[in-house]
Tab-separated table of C-alpha atoms in Angstrom:
chain	number	residue	atom	x	y	z
E	8	MET	CA	105.994	160.748	224.484
E	9	ARG	CA	108.319	160.469	221.463
E	10	SER	CA	111.289	162.810	221.158
E	11	ASP	CA	111.152	165.061	218.098
E	12	ARG	CA	114.290	163.394	216.732
E	13	ASN	CA	112.592	159.960	216.752
E	14	ASN	CA	109.161	161.231	215.739
E	15	PRO	CA	108.305	159.053	212.723
E	16	PHE	CA	106.311	161.766	210.968
E	17	ARG	CA	109.194	164.231	211.249
E	18	ILE	CA	111.482	161.528	209.859
E	19	ALA	CA	109.092	160.853	206.965
E	20	GLN	CA	108.926	164.562	206.164
E	21	GLU	CA	112.717	164.893	206.338
E	22	GLN	CA	113.111	162.014	203.877
E	23	PHE	CA	110.561	163.590	201.551
E	24	ASP	CA	112.116	167.060	201.775
E	25	ARG	CA	115.491	165.705	200.696
E	26	ALA	CA	113.996	164.061	197.616
E	27	ALA	CA	111.793	167.068	196.810
E	28	ALA	CA	114.817	169.378	196.869
E	29	LEU	CA	116.772	167.178	194.446
E	30	LEU	CA	113.722	166.916	192.174
E	31	ASP	CA	113.252	170.707	192.359
E	32	LEU	CA	109.531	170.256	192.958
E	33	PRO	CA	107.411	173.415	192.840
E	34	ASP	CA	106.619	174.766	196.303
E	35	ASN	CA	102.878	174.243	195.897
E	36	VAL	CA	103.415	170.527	195.153
E	37	ARG	CA	105.775	170.156	198.111
E	38	GLU	CA	103.182	171.685	200.424
E	39	VAL	CA	100.550	169.193	199.259
E	40	LEU	CA	102.756	166.100	199.478
E	41	ARG	CA	104.441	166.692	202.831
E	42	VAL	CA	101.193	166.504	204.841
E	43	PRO	CA	98.282	164.027	204.912
E	44	GLN	CA	95.111	164.884	203.015
E	45	ARG	CA	92.696	163.416	205.570
E	46	GLU	CA	92.917	162.407	209.228
E	47	LEU	CA	90.239	160.760	211.341
E	48	THR	CA	90.549	160.233	215.101
E	49	VAL	CA	87.880	158.145	216.801
E	50	ARG	CA	87.202	157.239	220.419
E	51	PHE	CA	84.813	154.370	220.855
E	52	PRO	CA	83.423	152.137	223.621
E	53	VAL	CA	83.936	148.372	223.746
E	54	LEU	CA	82.109	146.002	226.077
E	55	MET	CA	84.674	143.921	227.963
E	56	ASP	CA	84.212	140.327	229.117
E	57	ASP	CA	83.798	141.411	232.748
E	58	GLY	CA	80.834	143.607	231.841
E	59	SER	CA	82.740	146.907	232.008
E	60	THR	CA	83.000	149.395	229.156
E	61	ARG	CA	86.387	150.619	227.997
E	62	ILE	CA	87.142	153.531	225.658
E	63	PHE	CA	89.705	152.985	222.904
E	64	THR	CA	91.323	155.520	220.558
E	65	GLY	CA	91.823	154.773	216.869
E	66	TYR	CA	93.085	156.568	213.775
E	67	ARG	CA	92.782	156.428	209.998
E	68	VAL	CA	94.993	158.725	207.917
E	69	GLN	CA	94.944	159.127	204.130
E	70	HIS	CA	98.082	160.785	202.809
E	71	ASN	CA	97.492	161.294	199.080
E	72	LEU	CA	94.831	160.242	196.573
E	73	GLY	CA	96.559	161.461	193.413
E	74	ARG	CA	97.281	157.989	191.980
E	75	GLY	CA	94.112	156.214	193.080
E	76	PRO	CA	92.278	155.039	196.205
E	77	THR	CA	94.384	154.884	199.330
E	78	LYS	CA	95.790	151.661	200.736
E	79	GLY	CA	97.362	150.771	204.043
E	80	GLY	CA	97.342	148.515	207.053
E	81	ILE	CA	95.767	148.710	210.492
E	82	ARG	CA	97.920	148.026	213.543
E	83	TYR	CA	96.930	147.268	217.126
E	84	HIS	CA	99.690	148.375	219.502
E	85	PRO	CA	100.057	150.342	222.758
E	86	SER	CA	102.459	152.842	221.133
E	87	VAL	CA	100.177	153.810	218.234
E	88	ASP	CA	99.792	157.598	217.967
E	89	ILE	CA	98.728	160.053	215.289
E	90	ASP	CA	102.265	160.931	214.154
E	91	GLU	CA	103.160	157.269	213.704
E	92	VAL	CA	100.042	156.753	211.580
E	93	ARG	CA	100.785	159.896	209.542
E	94	ALA	CA	104.296	158.650	208.805
E	95	LEU	CA	103.132	155.176	207.873
E	96	ALA	CA	100.508	156.642	205.524
E	97	MET	CA	103.131	158.812	203.814
E	98	TRP	CA	105.528	155.876	203.437
E	99	MET	CA	102.682	153.865	201.902
E	100	THR	CA	102.218	156.551	199.237
E	101	TRP	CA	105.862	156.274	198.183
E	102	LYS	CA	105.814	152.483	198.422
E	103	CYS	CA	102.814	152.140	196.110
E	104	ALA	CA	104.316	154.576	193.632
E	105	LEU	CA	107.695	152.850	193.663
E	106	VAL	CA	106.232	149.486	192.645
E	107	ASN	CA	103.877	151.403	190.316
E	108	ILE	CA	100.511	150.203	191.586
E	109	PRO	CA	97.537	152.624	191.392
E	110	TYR	CA	97.143	153.558	195.036
E	111	GLY	CA	97.848	156.410	197.378
E	112	GLY	CA	98.957	155.764	200.933
E	113	ALA	CA	96.879	155.344	204.081
E	114	LYS	CA	97.291	153.789	207.514
E	115	GLY	CA	95.262	153.101	210.602
E	116	GLY	CA	95.675	151.953	214.154
E	117	VAL	CA	94.080	151.405	217.533
E	118	VAL	CA	95.877	152.129	220.798
E	119	CYS	CA	95.659	148.791	222.598
E	120	ASP	CA	97.614	145.739	223.689
E	121	PRO	CA	95.878	142.872	221.869
E	122	THR	CA	97.719	140.276	223.959
E	123	THR	CA	95.591	141.345	226.943
E	124	LEU	CA	92.278	141.009	225.069
E	125	SER	CA	90.181	137.886	224.664
E	126	SER	CA	89.069	136.782	221.219
E	127	GLY	CA	85.599	138.166	221.909
E	128	GLU	CA	86.964	141.526	223.052
E	129	LEU	CA	89.210	141.692	219.992
E	130	GLU	CA	86.256	140.992	217.703
E	131	ARG	CA	84.067	143.621	219.364
E	132	LEU	CA	86.896	146.172	219.220
E	133	THR	CA	87.485	145.446	215.519
E	134	ARG	CA	83.819	145.633	214.573
E	135	ARG	CA	83.315	148.906	216.437
E	136	PHE	CA	86.476	150.433	214.970
E	137	ALA	CA	85.347	149.364	211.467
E	138	THR	CA	82.008	151.088	212.083
E	139	GLU	CA	83.723	154.272	213.266
E	140	VAL	CA	86.014	154.560	210.212
E	141	ALA	CA	83.390	153.401	207.692
E	142	ILE	CA	82.853	157.036	206.690
E	143	VAL	CA	86.296	157.139	205.037
E	144	VAL	CA	86.968	153.549	203.861
E	145	GLY	CA	85.562	151.621	200.913
E	146	SER	CA	86.628	149.446	198.007
E	147	GLU	CA	87.015	152.513	195.750
E	148	ARG	CA	88.116	154.937	198.469
E	149	ASP	CA	90.466	153.425	201.062
E	150	ILE	CA	91.252	149.725	201.457
E	151	PRO	CA	92.671	148.560	204.835
E	152	ALA	CA	94.921	145.517	205.337
E	153	PRO	CA	96.706	143.732	208.220
E	154	ASP	CA	99.714	145.264	209.943
E	155	VAL	CA	101.377	144.850	213.345
E	156	ASN	CA	99.239	142.618	215.628
E	157	THR	CA	96.419	142.279	213.105
E	158	ASN	CA	95.758	139.241	210.933
E	159	PRO	CA	93.390	137.654	208.373
E	160	GLN	CA	90.723	136.948	211.022
E	161	ILE	CA	90.637	140.611	212.022
E	162	MET	CA	90.313	141.587	208.359
E	163	ALA	CA	87.423	139.129	207.997
E	164	TRP	CA	85.608	140.770	210.950
E	165	PHE	CA	86.295	144.194	209.439
E	166	MET	CA	84.941	143.160	206.026
E	167	ASP	CA	81.901	141.428	207.533
E	168	THR	CA	80.998	144.495	209.597
E	169	LEU	CA	80.994	146.823	206.593
E	170	SER	CA	79.176	144.217	204.492
E	171	MET	CA	76.421	143.859	207.098
E	172	GLN	CA	75.919	147.623	207.057
E	173	GLN	CA	75.473	147.575	203.285
E	174	GLY	CA	73.378	144.415	203.172
E	175	HIS	CA	75.687	142.571	200.782
E	176	THR	CA	79.249	141.260	200.751
E	177	ILE	CA	81.850	143.881	199.844
E	178	ASN	CA	84.771	141.604	199.100
E	179	ALA	CA	87.273	144.264	198.008
E	180	VAL	CA	86.849	146.596	201.007
E	181	VAL	CA	89.876	145.056	202.790
E	182	THR	CA	92.762	142.828	201.784
E	183	GLY	CA	94.701	140.250	203.749
E	184	LYS	CA	91.503	138.271	204.369
E	185	PRO	CA	91.366	134.484	204.741
E	186	VAL	CA	91.233	132.729	201.368
E	187	GLN	CA	87.852	131.239	202.327
E	188	VAL	CA	86.242	134.695	202.240
E	189	GLY	CA	87.966	136.236	199.234
E	190	GLY	CA	91.583	136.526	200.279
E	191	SER	CA	94.409	135.920	197.838
E	192	LEU	CA	96.699	132.931	197.824
E	193	GLY	CA	100.226	134.082	198.654
E	194	ARG	CA	99.153	137.196	200.610
E	195	ASN	CA	100.287	136.026	204.054
E	196	GLU	CA	103.816	135.334	202.784
E	197	ALA	CA	104.022	138.310	200.412
E	198	THR	CA	105.944	140.829	202.534
E	199	GLY	CA	108.487	138.255	203.697
E	200	ARG	CA	108.774	136.921	200.146
E	201	GLY	CA	109.550	140.414	198.891
E	202	VAL	CA	112.298	140.768	201.514
E	203	SER	CA	113.830	137.443	200.445
E	204	LEU	CA	113.745	138.532	196.789
E	205	MET	CA	115.720	141.656	197.722
E	206	VAL	CA	118.416	139.505	199.389
E	207	ARG	CA	118.568	137.248	196.337
E	208	GLU	CA	118.767	140.103	193.827
E	209	TRP	CA	121.385	142.003	195.841
E	210	ALA	CA	123.540	138.868	196.021
E	211	ARG	CA	123.171	138.343	192.276
E	212	ARG	CA	124.100	141.935	191.522
E	213	GLN	CA	127.079	141.805	193.888
E	214	GLN	CA	128.101	138.338	192.644
E	215	ARG	CA	127.855	136.930	196.163
E	216	ARG	CA	127.061	133.265	196.795
E	217	LEU	CA	123.848	132.883	198.775
E	218	GLU	CA	125.356	129.931	200.636
E	219	ASP	CA	128.059	132.241	202.036
E	220	LEU	CA	125.650	134.803	203.521
E	221	ARG	CA	125.035	134.930	207.286
E	222	VAL	CA	121.681	136.558	208.062
E	223	VAL	CA	120.162	138.123	211.205
E	224	VAL	CA	116.408	138.818	211.354
E	225	GLN	CA	114.824	141.082	213.970
E	226	GLY	CA	111.151	140.169	214.246
E	227	PHE	CA	109.639	136.721	213.838
E	228	GLY	CA	106.037	137.467	212.947
E	229	ASN	CA	104.300	137.569	209.606
E	230	VAL	CA	107.177	139.481	208.005
E	231	GLY	CA	110.302	138.368	209.851
E	232	GLY	CA	109.307	134.731	210.319
E	233	VAL	CA	108.370	134.274	206.669
E	234	ALA	CA	111.438	136.203	205.489
E	235	ALA	CA	113.730	134.075	207.677
E	236	ALA	CA	112.224	130.859	206.301
E	237	LEU	CA	112.438	131.954	202.666
E	238	ILE	CA	115.963	133.349	203.073
E	239	ALA	CA	117.031	130.036	204.621
E	240	ALA	CA	115.379	128.229	201.707
E	241	LEU	CA	117.596	130.256	199.342
E	242	GLY	CA	120.600	128.582	201.016
E	243	CYS	CA	121.621	131.428	203.336
E	244	ARG	CA	122.566	130.701	206.942
E	245	VAL	CA	120.173	132.449	209.344
E	246	ILE	CA	122.288	132.753	212.487
E	247	ALA	CA	120.017	134.880	214.704
E	248	VAL	CA	116.383	135.874	215.014
E	249	GLY	CA	114.435	137.758	217.639
E	250	ASP	CA	110.932	138.718	218.715
E	251	ALA	CA	109.304	140.313	221.752
E	252	SER	CA	110.662	137.485	223.931
E	253	GLY	CA	114.311	138.241	223.030
E	254	GLY	CA	116.928	137.004	220.593
E	255	TYR	CA	118.150	133.523	219.644
E	256	LEU	CA	121.648	133.004	218.200
E	257	CYS	CA	123.382	129.975	216.680
E	258	ARG	CA	126.429	130.713	214.563
E	259	ASP	CA	126.107	127.382	212.751
E	260	GLY	CA	122.594	128.346	211.647
E	261	LEU	CA	119.154	128.118	213.230
E	262	ASN	CA	116.452	125.600	212.341
E	263	ILE	CA	113.921	128.174	211.149
E	264	ILE	CA	111.266	125.628	210.218
E	265	GLU	CA	111.339	124.169	213.731
E	266	MET	CA	111.274	127.649	215.294
E	267	ARG	CA	108.264	128.714	213.235
E	268	ARG	CA	106.394	125.584	214.295
E	269	TYR	CA	107.222	126.388	217.923
E	270	ALA	CA	106.003	129.986	217.579
E	271	ASP	CA	102.790	128.831	215.863
E	272	ARG	CA	102.010	126.661	218.899
E	273	HIS	CA	102.768	129.399	221.442
E	274	PRO	CA	99.607	131.130	222.764
E	275	ARG	CA	101.052	134.537	221.821
E	276	ARG	CA	102.910	133.244	218.734
E	277	LEU	CA	106.293	133.995	220.308
E	278	LEU	CA	109.572	132.098	220.584
E	279	GLU	CA	109.388	132.511	224.369
E	280	GLY	CA	110.803	129.397	226.034
E	281	TYR	CA	112.380	128.019	222.850
E	282	SER	CA	115.627	126.105	223.304
E	283	ALA	CA	117.756	123.826	221.154
E	284	PRO	CA	121.349	122.567	221.222
E	285	GLY	CA	123.778	125.351	220.335
E	286	VAL	CA	121.177	128.126	220.595
E	287	GLU	CA	122.184	131.074	222.783
E	288	ARG	CA	119.747	133.630	224.246
E	289	ILE	CA	120.640	137.278	223.538
E	290	ASP	CA	118.921	140.641	223.963
E	291	ASN	CA	117.671	142.898	221.167
E	292	LYS	CA	120.698	145.199	221.356
E	293	THR	CA	123.074	142.271	220.840
E	294	LEU	CA	120.872	140.881	218.068
E	295	LEU	CA	121.106	144.058	215.997
E	296	GLU	CA	124.857	144.303	216.559
E	297	THR	CA	125.642	140.658	215.746
E	298	PRO	CA	128.273	140.413	212.966
E	299	CYS	CA	126.573	139.239	209.760
E	300	ASP	CA	126.339	139.800	206.035
E	301	VAL	CA	122.639	140.685	205.969
E	302	LEU	CA	120.577	142.313	208.727
E	303	VAL	CA	116.776	142.339	208.332
E	304	PRO	CA	115.023	144.671	210.822
E	305	ALA	CA	111.421	143.420	210.550
E	306	ALA	CA	109.853	144.667	213.787
E	307	LEU	CA	108.976	148.323	214.484
E	308	GLU	CA	110.338	151.736	213.518
E	309	ASN	CA	113.395	153.487	215.037
E	310	GLN	CA	115.452	150.357	215.706
E	311	ILE	CA	118.683	151.582	214.090
E	312	THR	CA	119.523	155.076	215.329
E	313	ASP	CA	122.559	157.292	215.785
E	314	GLN	CA	122.961	155.545	219.139
E	315	ASN	CA	123.783	152.131	217.642
E	316	ALA	CA	124.534	152.688	213.940
E	317	GLU	CA	128.296	152.748	214.587
E	318	ARG	CA	128.043	149.243	216.076
E	319	ILE	CA	126.011	147.636	213.284
E	320	ARG	CA	128.239	144.991	211.696
E	321	ALA	CA	126.385	144.033	208.524
E	322	THR	CA	127.221	144.510	204.857
E	323	LEU	CA	123.572	144.861	203.826
E	324	ILE	CA	120.431	145.986	205.687
E	325	VAL	CA	117.072	144.987	204.199
E	326	GLU	CA	114.267	146.901	205.886
E	327	GLY	CA	111.400	144.483	206.449
E	328	ALA	CA	109.731	146.922	208.890
E	329	ASN	CA	108.506	150.428	208.146
E	330	GLY	CA	110.914	153.159	209.235
E	331	PRO	CA	113.399	151.034	211.207
E	332	THR	CA	116.329	153.370	210.415
E	333	THR	CA	116.448	157.047	211.380
E	334	PRO	CA	117.949	159.663	209.021
E	335	GLN	CA	120.868	160.202	211.435
E	336	ALA	CA	121.604	156.473	211.370
E	337	ASP	CA	121.257	156.455	207.576
E	338	ALA	CA	124.044	158.999	207.281
E	339	ILE	CA	126.306	156.953	209.561
E	340	LEU	CA	125.599	153.711	207.696
E	341	GLU	CA	126.229	155.365	204.318
E	342	GLU	CA	129.536	156.787	205.549
E	343	ARG	CA	130.528	153.313	206.758
E	344	GLY	CA	129.707	151.768	203.379
E	345	ILE	CA	126.736	149.697	204.604
E	346	THR	CA	124.081	149.285	201.923
E	347	VAL	CA	120.434	149.780	202.936
E	348	ILE	CA	117.561	148.491	200.818
E	349	PRO	CA	114.843	150.869	202.069
E	350	ASP	CA	111.472	149.914	203.476
E	351	ILE	CA	109.474	151.456	200.631
E	352	LEU	CA	111.136	148.902	198.351
E	353	ALA	CA	112.064	145.963	200.571
E	354	ASN	CA	108.664	145.418	202.202
E	355	ALA	CA	106.489	146.403	199.241
E	356	GLY	CA	105.591	142.757	198.584
E	357	GLY	CA	102.668	142.976	201.000
E	358	VAL	CA	100.923	145.899	199.339
E	359	THR	CA	101.670	144.438	195.901
E	360	VAL	CA	99.804	141.213	196.649
E	361	SER	CA	97.126	143.235	198.463
E	362	TYR	CA	96.665	144.991	195.128
E	363	PHE	CA	96.339	141.592	193.470
E	364	GLU	CA	93.738	140.585	196.073
E	365	TRP	CA	91.786	143.799	195.496
E	366	VAL	CA	91.761	143.234	191.726
E	367	GLN	CA	90.662	139.611	192.198
E	368	GLY	CA	87.894	140.729	194.575
E	369	LEU	CA	86.576	143.381	192.189
E	370	GLN	CA	86.511	140.863	189.333
E	371	SER	CA	85.437	137.828	191.403
E	372	PHE	CA	88.115	135.922	189.508
E	373	PHE	CA	90.899	134.366	191.568
E	374	TRP	CA	94.443	133.386	190.594
E	375	ASN	CA	96.493	130.403	191.654
E	376	GLU	CA	99.459	130.843	193.993
E	377	GLN	CA	102.023	130.354	191.234
E	378	ASP	CA	100.515	133.272	189.293
E	379	VAL	CA	100.510	135.471	192.389
E	380	ASN	CA	104.149	134.727	193.242
E	381	ARG	CA	105.279	135.103	189.620
E	382	ARG	CA	103.621	138.512	189.264
E	383	LEU	CA	105.011	139.598	192.644
E	384	GLU	CA	108.543	138.581	191.684
E	385	GLN	CA	108.300	140.431	188.378
E	386	ILE	CA	107.193	143.674	190.034
E	387	MET	CA	109.683	143.507	192.918
E	388	VAL	CA	112.687	142.629	190.756
E	389	ASN	CA	111.803	145.357	188.260
E	390	ALA	CA	111.541	147.969	191.031
E	391	PHE	CA	114.840	146.803	192.558
E	392	GLU	CA	116.599	147.139	189.195
E	393	GLN	CA	115.207	150.633	188.624
E	394	VAL	CA	116.322	151.790	192.067
E	395	CYS	CA	119.805	150.266	191.748
E	396	ASP	CA	120.313	151.680	188.252
E	397	LEU	CA	119.338	155.205	189.354
E	398	ALA	CA	121.533	154.952	192.461
E	399	ASP	CA	124.499	153.894	190.320
E	400	GLN	CA	123.877	156.621	187.733
E	401	ARG	CA	123.683	159.420	190.293
E	402	GLY	CA	126.062	158.042	192.930
E	403	ILE	CA	123.419	158.152	195.657
E	404	SER	CA	122.023	155.734	198.236
E	405	LEU	CA	119.321	153.231	197.393
E	406	ARG	CA	116.926	155.026	199.750
E	407	LEU	CA	117.376	158.360	198.023
E	408	ALA	CA	117.063	156.727	194.604
E	409	ALA	CA	113.835	155.016	195.684
E	410	TYR	CA	112.436	158.305	196.955
E	411	LEU	CA	113.354	160.145	193.765
E	412	LEU	CA	111.453	157.594	191.674
E	413	ALA	CA	108.445	157.425	193.969
E	414	VAL	CA	108.043	161.116	194.770
E	415	ARG	CA	108.407	162.024	191.093
E	416	ARG	CA	105.563	159.668	190.140
E	417	VAL	CA	103.251	161.022	192.823
E	418	ALA	CA	104.155	164.640	192.044
E	419	ASP	CA	103.514	164.074	188.340
E	420	ALA	CA	100.088	162.586	189.059
E	421	ASN	CA	99.145	165.587	191.199
E	422	LEU	CA	100.468	168.078	188.635
E	423	ILE	CA	98.593	166.385	185.797
E	424	ARG	CA	95.332	166.279	187.759
E	425	GLY	CA	95.713	169.882	188.912
E	426	LEU	CA	93.970	171.605	191.834
E	427	TYR	CA	90.237	171.429	192.468
E	428	PRO	CA	88.352	173.734	192.185
């Protein structure tokens, strides 16, 4: 059971309330925006390989539909609960608004440990979950995507299930699919690419040489692994990374390309067992507190709290994960002069290219990877500049500036549309 202080939904509401107060939003708008619009909880049976039947619990939450259909990932993880999904849906609303794409926020999840499931069990779980939530998803209603422990194959099963029910292929019902069945080039790398663009633009704005930056990345999956590789390609020195197997430190710089190849070959896509000359094994606590210029938390929420914020020794934090920093930690980091590029900006690359995939699917007209990456860069850099300019003008943190921009856009959409009936 989560403590109230680390409850992600309470954190999401606290972040919203601070922005709403500064924006002087009318009370009726605040009441609408601080809670989800729709919540679905499902409990469904899955046939296991040994012939037994197991009941799983899943969720789909839609936070706000004011700016368009809702959008958000699906995660498979033992710690998934309704408050986590509510928070993630709310953060998705602000994220979509901040990069100005026409979506509201949604999120979904299934309580499970996918590492203990066979491929067949995972497919049956996915297809049954897709069937259960079909009443609220659709290409013009709510479009799922991959998240923690889900991937393009799972999205393909999800799309195929809903297509079979309709009797024809519904390409745009999910994003993050394999390219062979309507996915977009550049989608797998999009979130990590967005994180790397934030590092590059911050360095440019601060007149820092990329070659002088030492970087630590927590998480080595689809976000952290890609971000580490692209940040290294910029010329930065990635000195430490970590995943569920622990942390790996080399002050002279890690060989990220070699480490990604190793993880790709591992049955659970981990760095477990990796070794190389000069590489030291460390735990997650030490990883986060390693002295560096840039820290990228790209794992799960609540990683930087009031318990360790005083020991963080980074100049810049770029939030690759959703909700990795608690409000109490935010206050400590701000007081210490540590800059935080917030999740709703830093990891918005994924939903931006998901939007591109959705558009391509609706039109049945697909772009090349150069076009995808160029459009992504334009949107991310523009959002970064808007957030930094507002933060400088008002003397506030980047997180608060991002929230002011995003919440204002969503509030305006709801005010303009009015209340029905």
